[in-house]
Amino acid sequence: PGTALGAATQLLLQCMQREVVKASSVAKGDYKPLVFLFTDGQPTDDWKSAVAMFKKANSPKVANVYAIG
């Protein structure tokens, strides 16, 4: 009965910041991750601020996000 969308978005951002290897002049980085978000469409927490933080951190676009509800 609901999705902790804010918590999930924060966890996604933390994992991406920790695990995605960025390209540099000496090493090839990871490709853009694909993120599939499955939800019942009823967030149970403060999702707006978490999504705003993700959008800010995902600029320039670091991941492709697909939401399926």
PDB file of C-alpha atoms in Angstrom:
ATOM      1  CA  PRO A   1       0.000   0.000   0.000  1.00  0.00           C
ATOM      2  CA  GLY A   2       2.387   2.694  -1.147  1.00  0.00           C
ATOM      3  CA  THR A   3       5.973   3.300  -2.128  1.00  0.00           C
ATOM      4  CA  ALA A   4       8.735   4.992  -0.133  1.00  0.00           C
ATOM      5  CA  LEU A   5       9.704   6.928  -3.255  1.00  0.00           C
ATOM      6  CA  GLY A   6      11.779   9.561  -1.444  1.00  0.00           C
ATOM      7  CA  ALA A   7      13.870   6.965   0.390  1.00  0.00           C
ATOM      8  CA  ALA A   8      14.316   4.943  -2.804  1.00  0.00           C
ATOM      9  CA  THR A   9      15.440   8.033  -4.733  1.00  0.00           C
ATOM     10  CA  GLN A  10      17.946   8.963  -2.019  1.00  0.00           C
ATOM     11  CA  LEU A  11      19.332   5.414  -2.008  1.00  0.00           C
ATOM     12  CA  LEU A  12      19.612   5.464  -5.805  1.00  0.00           C
ATOM     13  CA  LEU A  13      21.549   8.739  -5.702  1.00  0.00           C
ATOM     14  CA  GLN A  14      23.916   7.430  -3.018  1.00  0.00           C
ATOM     15  CA  CYS A  15      24.572   4.218  -4.967  1.00  0.00           C
ATOM     16  CA  MET A  16      25.190   6.091  -8.206  1.00  0.00           C
ATOM     17  CA  GLN A  17      27.608   8.513  -6.545  1.00  0.00           C
ATOM     18  CA  ARG A  18      29.492   5.622  -4.945  1.00  0.00           C
ATOM     19  CA  GLU A  19      29.440   3.030  -7.739  1.00  0.00           C
ATOM     20  CA  VAL A  20      29.302   4.732 -11.154  1.00  0.00           C
ATOM     21  CA  VAL A  21      32.810   5.287 -12.522  1.00  0.00           C
ATOM     22  CA  LYS A  22      33.146   8.577 -14.397  1.00  0.00           C
ATOM     23  CA  ALA A  23      35.316   8.835 -17.496  1.00  0.00           C
ATOM     24  CA  SER A  24      38.603  10.682 -17.250  1.00  0.00           C
ATOM     25  CA  SER A  25      41.541  11.409 -19.514  1.00  0.00           C
ATOM     26  CA  VAL A  26      43.248   8.195 -18.371  1.00  0.00           C
ATOM     27  CA  ALA A  27      40.329   5.775 -17.948  1.00  0.00           C
ATOM     28  CA  LYS A  28      37.055   4.958 -19.654  1.00  0.00           C
ATOM     29  CA  GLY A  29      34.104   5.301 -17.334  1.00  0.00           C
ATOM     30  CA  ASP A  30      30.865   3.394 -17.090  1.00  0.00           C
ATOM     31  CA  TYR A  31      28.106   3.790 -19.613  1.00  0.00           C
ATOM     32  CA  LYS A  32      25.018   5.718 -18.573  1.00  0.00           C
ATOM     33  CA  PRO A  33      23.085   3.500 -16.143  1.00  0.00           C
ATOM     34  CA  LEU A  34      19.496   2.553 -16.915  1.00  0.00           C
ATOM     35  CA  VAL A  35      17.203   3.030 -13.933  1.00  0.00           C
ATOM     36  CA  PHE A  36      13.797   1.353 -13.961  1.00  0.00           C
ATOM     37  CA  LEU A  37      11.446   2.689 -11.302  1.00  0.00           C
ATOM     38  CA  PHE A  38       8.471   0.452 -10.577  1.00  0.00           C
ATOM     39  CA  THR A  39       5.831   2.005  -8.343  1.00  0.00           C
ATOM     40  CA  ASP A  40       2.154   1.756  -7.513  1.00  0.00           C
ATOM     41  CA  GLY A  41       1.996   5.528  -7.866  1.00  0.00           C
ATOM     42  CA  GLN A  42       1.297   6.341  -4.219  1.00  0.00           C
ATOM     43  CA  PRO A  43       4.377   7.785  -2.485  1.00  0.00           C
ATOM     44  CA  THR A  44       4.343   7.447   1.298  1.00  0.00           C
ATOM     45  CA  ASP A  45       7.124   9.922   2.114  1.00  0.00           C
ATOM     46  CA  ASP A  46       8.602  13.255   1.051  1.00  0.00           C
ATOM     47  CA  TRP A  47       9.550  12.400  -2.517  1.00  0.00           C
ATOM     48  CA  LYS A  48       9.656  15.896  -4.013  1.00  0.00           C
ATOM     49  CA  SER A  49      12.836  17.041  -2.258  1.00  0.00           C
ATOM     50  CA  ALA A  50      14.571  13.709  -2.986  1.00  0.00           C
ATOM     51  CA  VAL A  51      13.668  13.903  -6.678  1.00  0.00           C
ATOM     52  CA  ALA A  52      14.873  17.528  -6.803  1.00  0.00           C
ATOM     53  CA  MET A  53      18.238  16.458  -5.321  1.00  0.00           C
ATOM     54  CA  PHE A  54      18.473  13.613  -7.856  1.00  0.00           C
ATOM     55  CA  LYS A  55      17.715  15.948 -10.775  1.00  0.00           C
ATOM     56  CA  LYS A  56      20.349  18.419  -9.569  1.00  0.00           C
ATOM     57  CA  ALA A  57      22.958  15.664  -9.168  1.00  0.00           C
ATOM     58  CA  ASN A  58      21.933  14.091 -12.492  1.00  0.00           C
ATOM     59  CA  SER A  59      22.844  17.210 -14.458  1.00  0.00           C
ATOM     60  CA  PRO A  60      24.437  16.726 -16.880  1.00  0.00           C
ATOM     61  CA  LYS A  61      22.408  13.607 -17.379  1.00  0.00           C
ATOM     62  CA  VAL A  62      24.253  10.692 -15.763  1.00  0.00           C
ATOM     63  CA  ALA A  63      21.470   8.102 -15.914  1.00  0.00           C
ATOM     64  CA  ASN A  64      18.443   7.270 -18.027  1.00  0.00           C
ATOM     65  CA  VAL A  65      15.399   6.895 -15.783  1.00  0.00           C
ATOM     66  CA  TYR A  66      12.257   5.027 -16.819  1.00  0.00           C
ATOM     67  CA  ALA A  67       9.269   5.181 -14.479  1.00  0.00           C
ATOM     68  CA  ILE A  68       6.638   2.464 -14.693  1.00  0.00           C
ATOM     69  CA  GLY A  69       3.538   2.799 -12.558  1.00  0.00           C
TER      70      GLY A  69
END
